[in-house]
Tab-separated table of C-alpha atoms and ligand atoms in Angstrom:
chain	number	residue	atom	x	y	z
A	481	UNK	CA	-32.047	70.948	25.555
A	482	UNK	CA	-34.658	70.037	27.922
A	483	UNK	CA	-33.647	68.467	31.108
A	484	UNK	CA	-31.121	65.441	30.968
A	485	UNK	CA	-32.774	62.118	32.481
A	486	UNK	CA	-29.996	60.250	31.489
A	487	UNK	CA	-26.585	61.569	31.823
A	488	UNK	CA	-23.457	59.475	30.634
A	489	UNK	CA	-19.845	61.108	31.017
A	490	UNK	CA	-16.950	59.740	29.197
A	491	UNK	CA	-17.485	56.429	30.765
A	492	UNK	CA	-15.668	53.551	30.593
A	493	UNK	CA	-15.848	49.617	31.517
A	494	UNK	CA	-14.426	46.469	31.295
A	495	UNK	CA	-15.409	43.369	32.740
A	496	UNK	CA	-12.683	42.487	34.276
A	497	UNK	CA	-9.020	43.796	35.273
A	498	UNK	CA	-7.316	42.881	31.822
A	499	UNK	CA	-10.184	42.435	29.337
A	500	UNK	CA	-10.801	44.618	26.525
A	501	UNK	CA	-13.183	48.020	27.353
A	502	UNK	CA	-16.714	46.649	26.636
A	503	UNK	CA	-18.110	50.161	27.166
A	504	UNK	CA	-15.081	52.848	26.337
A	505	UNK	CA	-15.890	56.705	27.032
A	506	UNK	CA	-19.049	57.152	26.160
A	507	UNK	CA	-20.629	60.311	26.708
A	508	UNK	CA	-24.875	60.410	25.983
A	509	UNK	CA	-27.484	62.487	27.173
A	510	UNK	CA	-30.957	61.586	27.210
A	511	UNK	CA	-33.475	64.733	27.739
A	512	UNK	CA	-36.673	64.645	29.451
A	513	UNK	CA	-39.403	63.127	26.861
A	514	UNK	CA	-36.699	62.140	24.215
A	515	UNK	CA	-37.083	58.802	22.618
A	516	UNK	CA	-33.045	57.893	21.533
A	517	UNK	CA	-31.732	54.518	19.981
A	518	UNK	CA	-28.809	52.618	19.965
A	519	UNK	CA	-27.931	50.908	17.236
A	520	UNK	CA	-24.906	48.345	16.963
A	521	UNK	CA	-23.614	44.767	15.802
A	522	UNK	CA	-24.010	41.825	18.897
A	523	UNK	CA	-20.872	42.373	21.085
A	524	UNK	CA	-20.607	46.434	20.460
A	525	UNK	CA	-21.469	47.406	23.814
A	526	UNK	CA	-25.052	48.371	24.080
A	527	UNK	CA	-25.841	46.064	26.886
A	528	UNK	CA	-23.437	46.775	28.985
A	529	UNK	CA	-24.107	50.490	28.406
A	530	UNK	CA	-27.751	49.770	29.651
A	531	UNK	CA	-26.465	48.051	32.454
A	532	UNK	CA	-24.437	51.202	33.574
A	533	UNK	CA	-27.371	53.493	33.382
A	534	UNK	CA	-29.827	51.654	35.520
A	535	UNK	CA	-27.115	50.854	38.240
A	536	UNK	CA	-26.500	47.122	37.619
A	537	UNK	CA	-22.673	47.875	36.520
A	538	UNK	CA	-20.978	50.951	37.733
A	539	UNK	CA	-18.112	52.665	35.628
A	540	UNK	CA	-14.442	52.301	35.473
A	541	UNK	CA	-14.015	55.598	34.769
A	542	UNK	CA	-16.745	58.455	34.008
A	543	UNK	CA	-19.920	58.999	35.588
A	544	UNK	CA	-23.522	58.292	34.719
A	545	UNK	CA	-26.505	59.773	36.401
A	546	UNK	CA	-29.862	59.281	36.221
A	547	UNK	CA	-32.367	62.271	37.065
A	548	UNK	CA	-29.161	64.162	38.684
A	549	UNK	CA	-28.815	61.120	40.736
A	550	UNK	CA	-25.162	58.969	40.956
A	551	UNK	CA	-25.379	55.677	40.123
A	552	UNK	CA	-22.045	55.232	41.883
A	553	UNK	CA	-23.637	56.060	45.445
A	554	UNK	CA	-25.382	52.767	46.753
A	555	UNK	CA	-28.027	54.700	48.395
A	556	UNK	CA	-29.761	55.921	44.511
A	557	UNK	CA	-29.510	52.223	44.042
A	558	UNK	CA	-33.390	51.356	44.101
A	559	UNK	CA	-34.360	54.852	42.761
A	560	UNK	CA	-32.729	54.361	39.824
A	561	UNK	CA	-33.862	51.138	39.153
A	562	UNK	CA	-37.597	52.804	39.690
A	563	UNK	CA	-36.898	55.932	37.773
A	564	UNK	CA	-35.130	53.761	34.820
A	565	UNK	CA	-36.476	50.872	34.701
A	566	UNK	CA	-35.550	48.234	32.385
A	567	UNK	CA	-37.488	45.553	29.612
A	568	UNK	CA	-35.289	42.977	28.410
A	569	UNK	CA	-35.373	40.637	25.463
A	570	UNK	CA	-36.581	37.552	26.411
A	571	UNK	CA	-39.967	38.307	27.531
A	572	UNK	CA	-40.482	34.743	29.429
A	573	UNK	CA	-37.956	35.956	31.787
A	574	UNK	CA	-39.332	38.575	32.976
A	575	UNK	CA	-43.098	37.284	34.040
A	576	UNK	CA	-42.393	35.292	37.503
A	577	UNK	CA	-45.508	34.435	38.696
A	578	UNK	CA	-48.983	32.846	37.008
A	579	UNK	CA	-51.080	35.538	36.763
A	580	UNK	CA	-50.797	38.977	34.558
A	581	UNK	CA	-52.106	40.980	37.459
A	582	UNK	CA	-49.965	39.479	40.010
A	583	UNK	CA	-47.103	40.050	37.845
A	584	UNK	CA	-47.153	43.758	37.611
A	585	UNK	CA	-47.711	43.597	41.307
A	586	UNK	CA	-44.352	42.153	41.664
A	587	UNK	CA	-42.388	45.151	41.200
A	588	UNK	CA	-44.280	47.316	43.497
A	589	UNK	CA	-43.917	44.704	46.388
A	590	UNK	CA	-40.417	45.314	46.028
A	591	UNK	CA	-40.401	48.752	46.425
A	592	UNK	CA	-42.893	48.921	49.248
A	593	UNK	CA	-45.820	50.962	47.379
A	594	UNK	CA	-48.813	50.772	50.073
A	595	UNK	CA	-51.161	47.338	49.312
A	596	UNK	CA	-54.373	49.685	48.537
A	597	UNK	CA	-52.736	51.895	46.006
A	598	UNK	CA	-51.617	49.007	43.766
A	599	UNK	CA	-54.824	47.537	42.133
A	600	UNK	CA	-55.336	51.359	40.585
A	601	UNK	CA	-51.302	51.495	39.738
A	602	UNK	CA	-51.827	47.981	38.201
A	603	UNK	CA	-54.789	48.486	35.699
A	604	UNK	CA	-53.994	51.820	34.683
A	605	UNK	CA	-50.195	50.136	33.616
A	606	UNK	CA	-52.192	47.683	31.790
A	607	UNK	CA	-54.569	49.711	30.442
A	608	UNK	CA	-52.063	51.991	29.129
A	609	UNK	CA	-50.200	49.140	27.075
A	610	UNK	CA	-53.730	48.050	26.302
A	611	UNK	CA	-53.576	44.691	28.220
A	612	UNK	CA	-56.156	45.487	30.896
A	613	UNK	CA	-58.689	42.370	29.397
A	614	UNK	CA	-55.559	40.234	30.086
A	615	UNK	CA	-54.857	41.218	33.726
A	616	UNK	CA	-56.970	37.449	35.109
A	617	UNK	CA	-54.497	35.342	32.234
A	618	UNK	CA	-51.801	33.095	32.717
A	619	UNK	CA	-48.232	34.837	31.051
A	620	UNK	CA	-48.001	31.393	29.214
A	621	UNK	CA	-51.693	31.882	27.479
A	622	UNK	CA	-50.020	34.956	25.966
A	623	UNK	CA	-48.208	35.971	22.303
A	624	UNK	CA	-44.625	37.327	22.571
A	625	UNK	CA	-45.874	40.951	22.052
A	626	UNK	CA	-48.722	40.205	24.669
A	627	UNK	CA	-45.891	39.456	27.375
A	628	UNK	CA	-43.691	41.823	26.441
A	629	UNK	CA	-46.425	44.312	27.414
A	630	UNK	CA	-47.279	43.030	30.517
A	631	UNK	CA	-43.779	43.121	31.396
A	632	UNK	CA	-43.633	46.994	29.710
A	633	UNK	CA	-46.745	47.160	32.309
A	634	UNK	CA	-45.037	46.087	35.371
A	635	UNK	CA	-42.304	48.756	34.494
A	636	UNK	CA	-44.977	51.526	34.518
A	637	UNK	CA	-46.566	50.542	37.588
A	638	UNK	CA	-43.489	51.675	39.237
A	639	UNK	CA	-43.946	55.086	37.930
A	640	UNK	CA	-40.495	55.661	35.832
A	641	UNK	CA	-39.436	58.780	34.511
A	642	UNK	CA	-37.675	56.580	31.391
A	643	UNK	CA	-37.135	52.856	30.244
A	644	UNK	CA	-34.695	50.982	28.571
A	645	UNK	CA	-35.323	48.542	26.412
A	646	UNK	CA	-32.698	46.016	25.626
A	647	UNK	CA	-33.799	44.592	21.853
A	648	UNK	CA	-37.204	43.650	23.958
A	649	UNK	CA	-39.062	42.952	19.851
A	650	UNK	CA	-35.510	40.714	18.925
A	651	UNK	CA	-37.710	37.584	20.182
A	652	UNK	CA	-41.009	38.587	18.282
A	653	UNK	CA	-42.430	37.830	15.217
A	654	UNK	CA	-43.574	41.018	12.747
A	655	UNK	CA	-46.656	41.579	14.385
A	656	UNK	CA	-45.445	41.341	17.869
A	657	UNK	CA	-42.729	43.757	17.294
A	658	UNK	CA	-44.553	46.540	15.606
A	659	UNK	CA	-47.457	46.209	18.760
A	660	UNK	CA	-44.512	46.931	21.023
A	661	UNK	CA	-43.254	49.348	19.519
A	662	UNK	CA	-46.403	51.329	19.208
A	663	UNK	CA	-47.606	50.712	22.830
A	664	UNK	CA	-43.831	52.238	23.261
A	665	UNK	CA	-44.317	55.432	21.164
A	666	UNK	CA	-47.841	55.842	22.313
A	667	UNK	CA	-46.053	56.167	26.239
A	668	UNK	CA	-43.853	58.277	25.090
A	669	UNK	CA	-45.879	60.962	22.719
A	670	UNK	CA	-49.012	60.602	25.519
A	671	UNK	CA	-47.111	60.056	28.867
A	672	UNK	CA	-43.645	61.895	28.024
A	673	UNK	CA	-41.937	58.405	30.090
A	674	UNK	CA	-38.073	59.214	28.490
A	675	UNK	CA	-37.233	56.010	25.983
A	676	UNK	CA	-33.760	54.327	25.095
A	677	UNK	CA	-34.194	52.193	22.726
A	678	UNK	CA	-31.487	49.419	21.847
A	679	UNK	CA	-32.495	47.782	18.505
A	680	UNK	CA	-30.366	45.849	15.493
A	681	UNK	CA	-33.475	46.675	13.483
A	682	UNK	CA	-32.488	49.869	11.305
A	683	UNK	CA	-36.119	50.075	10.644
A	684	UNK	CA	-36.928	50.496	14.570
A	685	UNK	CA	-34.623	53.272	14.607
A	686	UNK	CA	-36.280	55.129	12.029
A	687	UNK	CA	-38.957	56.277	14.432
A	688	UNK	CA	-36.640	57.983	17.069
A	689	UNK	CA	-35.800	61.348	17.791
A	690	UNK	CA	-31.895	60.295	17.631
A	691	UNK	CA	-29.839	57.795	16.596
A	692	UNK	CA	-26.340	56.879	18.548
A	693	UNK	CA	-24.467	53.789	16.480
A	694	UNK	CA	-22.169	51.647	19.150
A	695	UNK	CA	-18.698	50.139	17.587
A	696	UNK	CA	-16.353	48.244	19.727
A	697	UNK	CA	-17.911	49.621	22.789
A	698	UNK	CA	-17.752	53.839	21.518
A	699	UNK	CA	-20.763	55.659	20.124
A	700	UNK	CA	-19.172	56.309	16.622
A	701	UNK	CA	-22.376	58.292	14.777
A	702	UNK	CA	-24.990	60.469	17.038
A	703	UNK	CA	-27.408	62.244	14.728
A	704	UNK	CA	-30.952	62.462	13.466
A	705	UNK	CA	-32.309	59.180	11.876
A	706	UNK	CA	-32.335	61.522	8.756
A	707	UNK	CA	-28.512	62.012	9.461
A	708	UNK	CA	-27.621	58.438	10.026
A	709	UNK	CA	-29.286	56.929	6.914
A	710	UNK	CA	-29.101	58.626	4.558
A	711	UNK	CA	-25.684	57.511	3.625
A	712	UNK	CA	-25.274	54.129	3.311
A	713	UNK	CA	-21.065	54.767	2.933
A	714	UNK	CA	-21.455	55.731	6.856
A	715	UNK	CA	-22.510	53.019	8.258
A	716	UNK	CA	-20.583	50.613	5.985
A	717	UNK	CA	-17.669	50.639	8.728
A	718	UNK	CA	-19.857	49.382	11.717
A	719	UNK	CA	-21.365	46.212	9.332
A	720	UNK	CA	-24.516	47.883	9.621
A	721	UNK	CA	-27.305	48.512	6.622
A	722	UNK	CA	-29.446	51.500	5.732
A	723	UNK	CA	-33.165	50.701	6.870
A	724	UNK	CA	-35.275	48.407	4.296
A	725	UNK	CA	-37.617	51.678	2.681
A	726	UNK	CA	-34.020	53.120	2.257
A	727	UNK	CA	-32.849	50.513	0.327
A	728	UNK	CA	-35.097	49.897	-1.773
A	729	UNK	CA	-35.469	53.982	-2.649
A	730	UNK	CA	-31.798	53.470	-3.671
A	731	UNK	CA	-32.222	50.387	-5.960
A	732	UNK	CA	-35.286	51.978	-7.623
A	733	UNK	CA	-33.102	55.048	-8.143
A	734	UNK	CA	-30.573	53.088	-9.650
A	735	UNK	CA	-33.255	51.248	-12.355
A	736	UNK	CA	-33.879	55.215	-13.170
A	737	UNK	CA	-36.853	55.874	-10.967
A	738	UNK	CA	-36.640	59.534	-9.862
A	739	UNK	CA	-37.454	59.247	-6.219
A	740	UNK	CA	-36.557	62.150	-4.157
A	741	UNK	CA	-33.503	61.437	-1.155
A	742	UNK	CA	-33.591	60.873	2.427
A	743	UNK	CA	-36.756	57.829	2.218
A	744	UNK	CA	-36.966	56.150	5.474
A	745	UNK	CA	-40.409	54.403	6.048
A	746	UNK	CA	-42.796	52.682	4.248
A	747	UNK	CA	-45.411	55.794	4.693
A	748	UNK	CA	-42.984	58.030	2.934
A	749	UNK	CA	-42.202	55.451	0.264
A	750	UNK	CA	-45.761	55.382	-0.371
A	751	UNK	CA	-46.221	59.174	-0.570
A	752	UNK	CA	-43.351	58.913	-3.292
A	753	UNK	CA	-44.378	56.287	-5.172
A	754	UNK	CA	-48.496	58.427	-5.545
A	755	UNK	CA	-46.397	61.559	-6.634
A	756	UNK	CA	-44.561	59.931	-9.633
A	757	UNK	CA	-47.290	58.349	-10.655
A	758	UNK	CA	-49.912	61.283	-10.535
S	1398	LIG	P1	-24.200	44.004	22.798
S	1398	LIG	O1	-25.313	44.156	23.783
S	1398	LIG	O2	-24.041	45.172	21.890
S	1398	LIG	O3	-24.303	42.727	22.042
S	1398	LIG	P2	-22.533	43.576	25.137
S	1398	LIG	O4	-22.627	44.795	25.961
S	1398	LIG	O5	-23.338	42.399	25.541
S	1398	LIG	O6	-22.829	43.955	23.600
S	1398	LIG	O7	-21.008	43.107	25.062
S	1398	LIG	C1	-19.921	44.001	24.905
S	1398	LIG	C2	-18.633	43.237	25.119
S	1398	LIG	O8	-18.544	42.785	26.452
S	1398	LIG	C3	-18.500	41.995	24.243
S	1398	LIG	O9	-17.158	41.864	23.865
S	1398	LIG	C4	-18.919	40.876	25.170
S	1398	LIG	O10	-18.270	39.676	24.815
S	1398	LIG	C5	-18.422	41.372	26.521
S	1398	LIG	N1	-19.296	40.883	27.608
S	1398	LIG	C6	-20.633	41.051	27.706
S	1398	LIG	N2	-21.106	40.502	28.846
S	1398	LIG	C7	-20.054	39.991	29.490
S	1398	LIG	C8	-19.883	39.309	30.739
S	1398	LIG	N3	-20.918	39.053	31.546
S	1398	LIG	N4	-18.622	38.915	31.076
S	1398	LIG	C9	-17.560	39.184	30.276
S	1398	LIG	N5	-17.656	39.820	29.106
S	1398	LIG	C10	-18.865	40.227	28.703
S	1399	LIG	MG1	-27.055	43.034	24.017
């Protein structure tokens, strides 16, 4: 395995003293480049397990590190918060100030990058989620997906070796999720930036390298998406479904369609669906 950005050892947390583990050992590596998701119910964990890798909550018990640094040393503090950075769900609470550029600037105050280096940091983290025409706008003026990406943006202006993203499409509509997700893909395939991805859209998941399904705060399932899915019976336990393309493959299967196993996306659906009928 390449490298481990992320590195999560048999960790453990509660939140407080007597309360239930929210996060209970939990071991997860993240290499260099990977894109991994987590996939769970509300109230599994995956928060909280976000939260521990970027510093915000340290463990009980375990360790997590982040590019070989502690997160239980105060003085990694701020460069793990720059090296993993973090895009959350609710886009409108992320943009602070009234104007896009200004807002990507924010993060780079904070962490003292010199005043003549940012306007090049800033558009090239625009440009690269393609919202450089929007750096002069007011955040309000914006779609869901538009925000999202300016707050992606003011992520990458602080130069991360991965992000985490904490359901950041669970507010969109259709369209605004799938232009997230691709300006997400396109950073990692282009830029290598390291991506966890927490989702409860099975269909988001499909597009990862792996898939790690959170249960009463334990990863239960690590595997390929191909792994995961393709057994509905396994994923039964955790109240979680099969992705939609997966579904459907089944049910047409069932009504005697001879579709081959292991259908995931709507591109491979397709594919089948030209075969039988050729
Ligand atoms: P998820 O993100 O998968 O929905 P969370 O990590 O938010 O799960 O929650 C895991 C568990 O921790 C849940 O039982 C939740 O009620 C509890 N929890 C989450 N945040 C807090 C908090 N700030 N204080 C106390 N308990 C919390
Ligand atoms: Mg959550």
């Amino acid at each position: 395995m390449a490298e481990p950005i992320i590195s999560v050892e048999h960790v453990s947390f509660a939140y407080e003293e007597d309360a239930p583990l929210a996060v209970s050992d939990v071991s997860l590596t993240v290499e260099r480049g990977g894109f991994h998701a987590i996939l769970g119910q509300n109230g599994s964990g995956k928060s909280t397990l976000a939260k521990l890798i970027n510093g915000l909550y340290l463990p009980g018990k375990g360790r997590v590190t982040v590019c070989g640094l502690d997160t239980q040393e105060d003085k990694n503090t701020w460069e793990i918060r720059r090296r993993a950075g973090m895009v959350f769900q609710n886009p409108d609470n992320q943009l602070v100030t009234t104007v896009v550029r200004e807002d990507v600037a924010f993060g780079l105050e904070n962490i003292g990058v010199p005043t003549e280096e940012m306007p090049a940091r800033i558009e090239k983290a625009l440009a690269d989620v393609g919202m450089l025409a929007f750096a002069e706008r007011a955040p309000h003026t914006l779609s869901g997906g538009q925000k999202q990406r300016v707050a992606i943006a003011g992520v990458l202006a602080m130069q991360p070796e991965a992000i985490i993203f904490d359901e950041s499409t669970a507010m969109l509509d259709p369209r605004g999720r799938t232009e997230v997700l691709e300006a997400v893909k396109r950073l990692n395939r282009e830029q290598g930036i390291t991506v966890l991805w927490i989702t409860h859209f099975m269909e988001e998941a499909v597009a990862c390298g792996r898939v790690h399904v959170m249960h009463d705060g334990r990863i239960v399932l690590s595997g390929t998406p191909r792994e995961i899915f393709q057994d509905a019976e396994k994923l039964r336990p955790y109240r979680l479904d099969t992705p939609p393309m997966a579904r459907l493959a089944q049910r047409l299967r069932a009504a005697g369609m001879p579709l081959r196993e292991g259908i995931l996306t709507v591109e491979e659906m397709a594919k089948e669906v030209e075969r039988l009928c050729k």
